[in-house]
Coordinates of C-alpha atoms in Angstrom, one line a residue:
H1 CA 3.0 -24.7 -5.3
V2 CA 3.1 -22.6 -2.1
L3 CA 3.9 -19.5 -4.1
E4 CA 0.9 -19.8 -6.5
G5 CA -2.3 -18.0 -6.0
K6 CA -3.3 -15.1 -3.8
E7 CA -1.5 -14.3 -0.5
T8 CA -3.6 -14.9 2.5
E9 CA -3.2 -14.8 6.3
T10 CA -2.9 -18.6 6.3
N11 CA -0.2 -19.0 3.5
W12 CA 2.2 -16.0 3.9
Q13 CA 4.3 -17.7 6.5
A14 CA 4.7 -20.8 4.2
R15 CA 5.7 -18.5 1.4
E16 CA 8.3 -16.8 3.5
K17 CA 9.7 -20.1 4.6
A18 CA 9.9 -21.3 0.9
V19 CA 11.8 -18.1 0.0
V20 CA 14.2 -18.5 2.9
H21 CA 14.7 -22.1 1.9
L22 CA 15.7 -21.0 -1.6
R23 CA 18.2 -18.5 -0.2
G24 CA 19.7 -21.1 2.0
M25 CA 20.2 -23.4 -1.1
L26 CA 22.0 -20.6 -2.9
K27 CA 24.1 -19.7 0.1
A28 CA 25.2 -23.4 0.5
G29 CA 26.0 -23.5 -3.2
V30 CA 24.1 -25.2 -6.0
P31 CA 26.3 -28.1 -7.4
D32 CA 27.4 -27.5 -11.0
E33 CA 25.5 -30.4 -12.4
H34 CA 22.3 -29.0 -11.0
I35 CA 22.6 -25.2 -11.8
A36 CA 20.8 -25.5 -15.2
A37 CA 17.9 -27.3 -13.4
F38 CA 17.8 -24.8 -10.6
A39 CA 17.8 -21.9 -13.1
A40 CA 15.0 -23.5 -15.1
Q41 CA 13.0 -23.8 -11.9
M42 CA 13.2 -20.1 -11.5
R43 CA 10.9 -19.7 -14.6
H44 CA 8.3 -21.8 -12.9
I45 CA 8.2 -19.6 -9.7
Q46 CA 8.9 -16.2 -11.4
E47 CA 5.4 -15.0 -11.0
G48 CA 5.2 -16.3 -7.5
L49 CA 8.3 -14.4 -6.5
L50 CA 6.8 -11.2 -8.1
K51 CA 3.9 -11.7 -5.8
T52 CA 6.0 -12.1 -2.7
L53 CA 8.1 -9.2 -3.8
A54 CA 5.1 -6.9 -3.8
S55 CA 3.8 -8.3 -0.4
L56 CA 2.7 -5.8 2.2
R57 CA 4.5 -8.0 4.8
T58 CA 8.0 -6.4 5.1
T59 CA 9.9 -9.5 6.1
L60 CA 8.5 -11.4 3.1
S61 CA 9.2 -8.8 0.6
M62 CA 12.7 -8.2 2.0
H63 CA 13.6 -11.9 1.8
T64 CA 12.3 -11.9 -1.8
I65 CA 14.5 -8.8 -2.7
A66 CA 17.5 -10.6 -1.1
L67 CA 16.7 -13.8 -3.0
I68 CA 16.6 -12.0 -6.4
R69 CA 19.9 -10.3 -5.6
Q70 CA 21.4 -13.7 -4.7
L71 CA 20.2 -15.1 -7.9
A72 CA 21.8 -12.4 -9.9
L73 CA 25.1 -12.8 -8.1
S74 CA 25.1 -16.7 -8.2
L75 CA 23.3 -17.6 -11.3
G76 CA 23.5 -14.5 -13.5
A77 CA 24.9 -16.2 -16.6
H78 CA 22.3 -19.1 -16.4
L79 CA 19.2 -17.1 -16.0
E80 CA 17.2 -16.0 -19.0
H81 CA 16.9 -12.3 -19.6
S82 CA 13.1 -12.3 -19.6
I83 CA 13.2 -13.6 -16.0
M84 CA 15.5 -10.9 -14.7
D85 CA 13.8 -8.2 -16.8
A86 CA 10.5 -8.9 -15.0
W87 CA 12.2 -8.7 -11.6
F88 CA 14.2 -5.7 -12.6
T89 CA 11.0 -3.7 -13.6
A90 CA 9.2 -4.6 -10.5
L91 CA 12.2 -3.7 -8.2
L92 CA 12.6 -0.4 -10.0
R93 CA 9.0 0.5 -9.4
M94 CA 9.6 0.0 -5.6
A95 CA 12.0 3.1 -5.4
G96 CA 9.3 5.4 -4.4
I97 CA 7.3 3.3 -1.9
T98 CA 6.8 4.7 1.6
K99 CA 8.7 1.9 3.4
K100 CA 12.2 3.3 3.1
L101 CA 13.8 0.0 4.3
V102 CA 12.2 -1.8 1.4
A103 CA 12.7 0.9 -1.0
S104 CA 16.5 1.0 -0.2
A105 CA 17.0 -2.8 -0.4
S106 CA 15.1 -3.0 -3.7
Q107 CA 17.3 -0.4 -5.3
V108 CA 20.4 -2.2 -4.1
A109 CA 19.0 -5.3 -5.9
V110 CA 18.5 -3.0 -9.1
D111 CA 22.2 -2.0 -8.9
T112 CA 23.3 -5.6 -8.6
I113 CA 21.3 -6.5 -11.7
L114 CA 22.8 -3.7 -13.7
A115 CA 26.2 -4.7 -12.5
C116 CA 25.8 -8.4 -13.3
F117 CA 24.1 -8.3 -16.7
P118 CA 24.8 -6.4 -19.9
V119 CA 22.8 -3.1 -19.8
R120 CA 20.4 -3.2 -22.7
H121 CA 17.9 -0.7 -24.2
M122 CA 15.1 -1.8 -22.0
H123 CA 17.1 -1.0 -18.9
W124 CA 17.8 2.5 -20.2
Q125 CA 14.2 3.1 -21.2
S126 CA 13.1 2.1 -17.7
L127 CA 15.7 4.5 -16.0
Y128 CA 14.6 7.3 -18.2
A129 CA 11.0 6.8 -17.5
G130 CA 11.8 6.7 -13.8
L131 CA 13.4 10.2 -14.1
Q132 CA 9.8 11.4 -15.1
D133 CA 8.3 10.0 -11.9
K134 CA 6.5 12.3 -9.5
S135 CA 8.6 11.0 -6.6
V136 CA 11.8 12.9 -5.9
A137 CA 13.2 9.8 -4.1
T138 CA 12.6 7.7 -7.3
R139 CA 14.3 10.3 -9.5
V140 CA 17.3 10.4 -7.2
Y141 CA 17.6 6.6 -7.3
M142 CA 17.5 6.7 -11.2
C143 CA 20.5 9.1 -11.2
K144 CA 22.3 6.7 -8.8
H145 CA 21.6 3.8 -11.1
V146 CA 22.9 5.5 -14.2
H147 CA 26.0 6.5 -12.1
L148 CA 26.5 2.8 -11.2
V149 CA 26.2 1.8 -14.9
L150 CA 28.9 4.4 -15.9
Q151 CA 31.1 3.2 -13.1
V152 CA 30.9 -0.5 -13.9
H153 CA 30.4 -0.5 -17.7
G154 CA 31.5 2.9 -18.8
H155 CA 35.2 2.2 -19.2
K156 CA 34.5 0.4 -22.4
R157 CA 33.1 2.7 -25.0
T158 CA 32.0 -0.1 -27.4
E159 CA 30.1 -1.7 -24.6
M160 CA 28.3 1.6 -23.7
E161 CA 27.5 2.2 -27.4
A162 CA 26.1 -1.3 -28.0
H163 CA 22.7 -0.4 -26.9
H164 CA 22.8 3.3 -27.3
G165 CA 24.1 3.6 -23.6
L166 CA 25.9 7.0 -24.2
D167 CA 22.9 8.5 -26.0
M168 CA 20.6 7.4 -23.2
T169 CA 23.0 8.7 -20.6
R170 CA 22.9 12.1 -22.3
Q171 CA 19.1 12.0 -22.4
C172 CA 18.9 11.0 -18.7
L173 CA 21.2 13.8 -17.7
E174 CA 19.5 16.4 -19.8
R175 CA 16.4 15.8 -17.9
A176 CA 17.9 15.3 -14.5
L177 CA 20.3 18.2 -14.6
S178 CA 17.3 20.5 -15.0
D179 CA 15.1 18.8 -12.6
P180 CA 13.0 20.9 -10.2
S181 CA 14.5 19.2 -7.2
A182 CA 17.9 20.3 -5.9
E183 CA 18.5 16.9 -4.6
V184 CA 18.0 15.3 -8.1
R185 CA 20.2 18.0 -9.7
S186 CA 23.0 17.4 -7.3
A187 CA 22.9 13.6 -7.9
A188 CA 22.9 14.3 -11.7
R189 CA 25.9 16.5 -11.5
D190 CA 27.8 13.6 -9.7
V191 CA 26.8 11.3 -12.7
F192 CA 28.0 14.2 -15.1
G193 CA 31.3 14.4 -13.3
T194 CA 32.0 10.6 -14.0
L195 CA 30.9 10.9 -17.6
Y196 CA 33.3 13.9 -18.0
R197 CA 36.1 11.8 -16.7
L198 CA 35.3 8.7 -18.8
H199 CA 34.1 10.3 -22.1
R200 CA 35.0 14.0 -22.0
T201 CA 34.0 14.7 -25.6
D202 CA 30.5 13.5 -25.0
A203 CA 30.2 15.4 -21.7
E204 CA 31.4 18.6 -23.2
S205 CA 28.9 18.3 -26.0
L206 CA 26.1 17.8 -23.4
L207 CA 27.4 20.8 -21.4
A208 CA 27.4 23.0 -24.4
A209 CA 23.7 22.1 -25.2
L210 CA 22.4 22.9 -21.6
P211 CA 20.4 26.0 -20.7
P212 CA 22.7 28.8 -19.4
A213 CA 21.7 28.6 -15.8
T214 CA 22.2 24.8 -15.8
H215 CA 25.4 25.1 -17.7
K216 CA 26.8 27.4 -15.1
Q217 CA 25.9 25.1 -12.2
V218 CA 27.4 22.1 -13.9
A219 CA 30.5 23.8 -14.9
A220 CA 31.0 25.0 -11.4
S221 CA 30.6 21.6 -10.0
L222 CA 33.5 20.4 -12.2
E223 CA 35.6 23.1 -10.7
T224 CA 34.8 22.3 -7.1
P225 CA 37.1 19.6 -5.6
S226 CA 35.2 16.7 -4.1
S227 CA 36.3 13.8 -2.1
P228 CA 37.4 10.9 -4.2
A229 CA 34.7 8.4 -4.9
V230 CA 35.3 4.6 -4.8
T231 CA 34.7 3.4 -8.3
P232 CA 33.4 -0.2 -8.5
R233 CA 35.7 -2.4 -10.6
R234 CA 34.3 -4.4 -13.5
P235 CA 34.2 -8.1 -12.4
S236 CA 35.8 -10.8 -14.5
S237 CA 32.6 -12.7 -14.9
P238 CA 28.9 -11.8 -14.6
C239 CA 28.3 -14.1 -11.6
S240 CA 31.1 -12.5 -9.6
S241 CA 29.7 -9.0 -9.7
C242 CA 29.0 -8.6 -6.1
S243 CA 32.1 -6.3 -5.9
S244 CA 30.4 -4.0 -8.5
A245 CA 27.1 -3.1 -6.8
P246 CA 26.9 -1.1 -3.7
E247 CA 26.7 -3.2 -0.5
S248 CA 26.0 -0.5 2.1
S249 CA 22.2 -0.7 1.9
A250 CA 22.2 -4.4 1.3
R251 CA 22.7 -5.0 5.0
A252 CA 19.0 -4.0 5.3
A253 CA 18.0 -7.3 3.7
P254 CA 17.4 -10.1 6.2
S255 CA 19.8 -12.9 6.0
G256 CA 17.6 -15.6 7.3
P257 CA 16.7 -16.9 10.8
P258 CA 19.1 -15.5 13.4
A259 CA 21.9 -17.9 14.6
K260 CA 21.5 -19.0 18.2
K261 CA 24.4 -17.9 20.5
R262 CA 26.0 -20.3 22.8
L263 CA 26.4 -18.8 26.3
R264 CA 29.2 -20.0 28.6
R265 CA 28.0 -20.9 32.0
K266 CA 30.1 -19.0 34.6
T267 CA 31.5 -20.8 37.5
G268 CA 32.2 -19.6 40.9
W269 CA 35.8 -20.6 40.8

């Protein structure tokens, strides 16, 4: 298969073409009778997509990010957790890379996965580990992911408690609210504000346990009026979660070959 083996100067374009072809198939729509087979095929090319995801060629990496996001949106209920977990972990690690375009697109894909699938303990562990990363950008992204989880899944307490979600939210906030970076602390206070609105008792318990200086900053943020945020709604099914994940940065992902424009010939009449 074209995705197998090591990427070289002679095969990377063929790999990109294969990824674009898969994106086109998803965009056109996989017939119901072939969805199971298509999803099964993803297991065979899972490792290959991990390689193209990590490619130093921006277009190849971006197309792979967009493909994984499309898979989560279109086939979420049919894909095995182990497949998406591998892609989720790889995407999350891209939060701190120097290519901002790729970093942003990768984290939009992470948000899509978190919105499309039930958030399990492995997701929380990964987010908490990311909050200990040396990169400030990575830690900010982790706060935004926790915020997304609360906005999409936090309205149902039983769902949040199923995989210790509220406990892990508290652990993430305890670390992020006292982060050395002001940018991370600000993002964490936004998360706390949402937790306070959805689960006030848990938020107040966390607030009471914070160090005095941090407590003062967080309490002040609750009193400061802010512009109303658009809260993503919980979709009716896992495969229709596109409305749950942020779309603003997704525009960075290439959508395939540019369409040719037809130009009208001007006449002298």
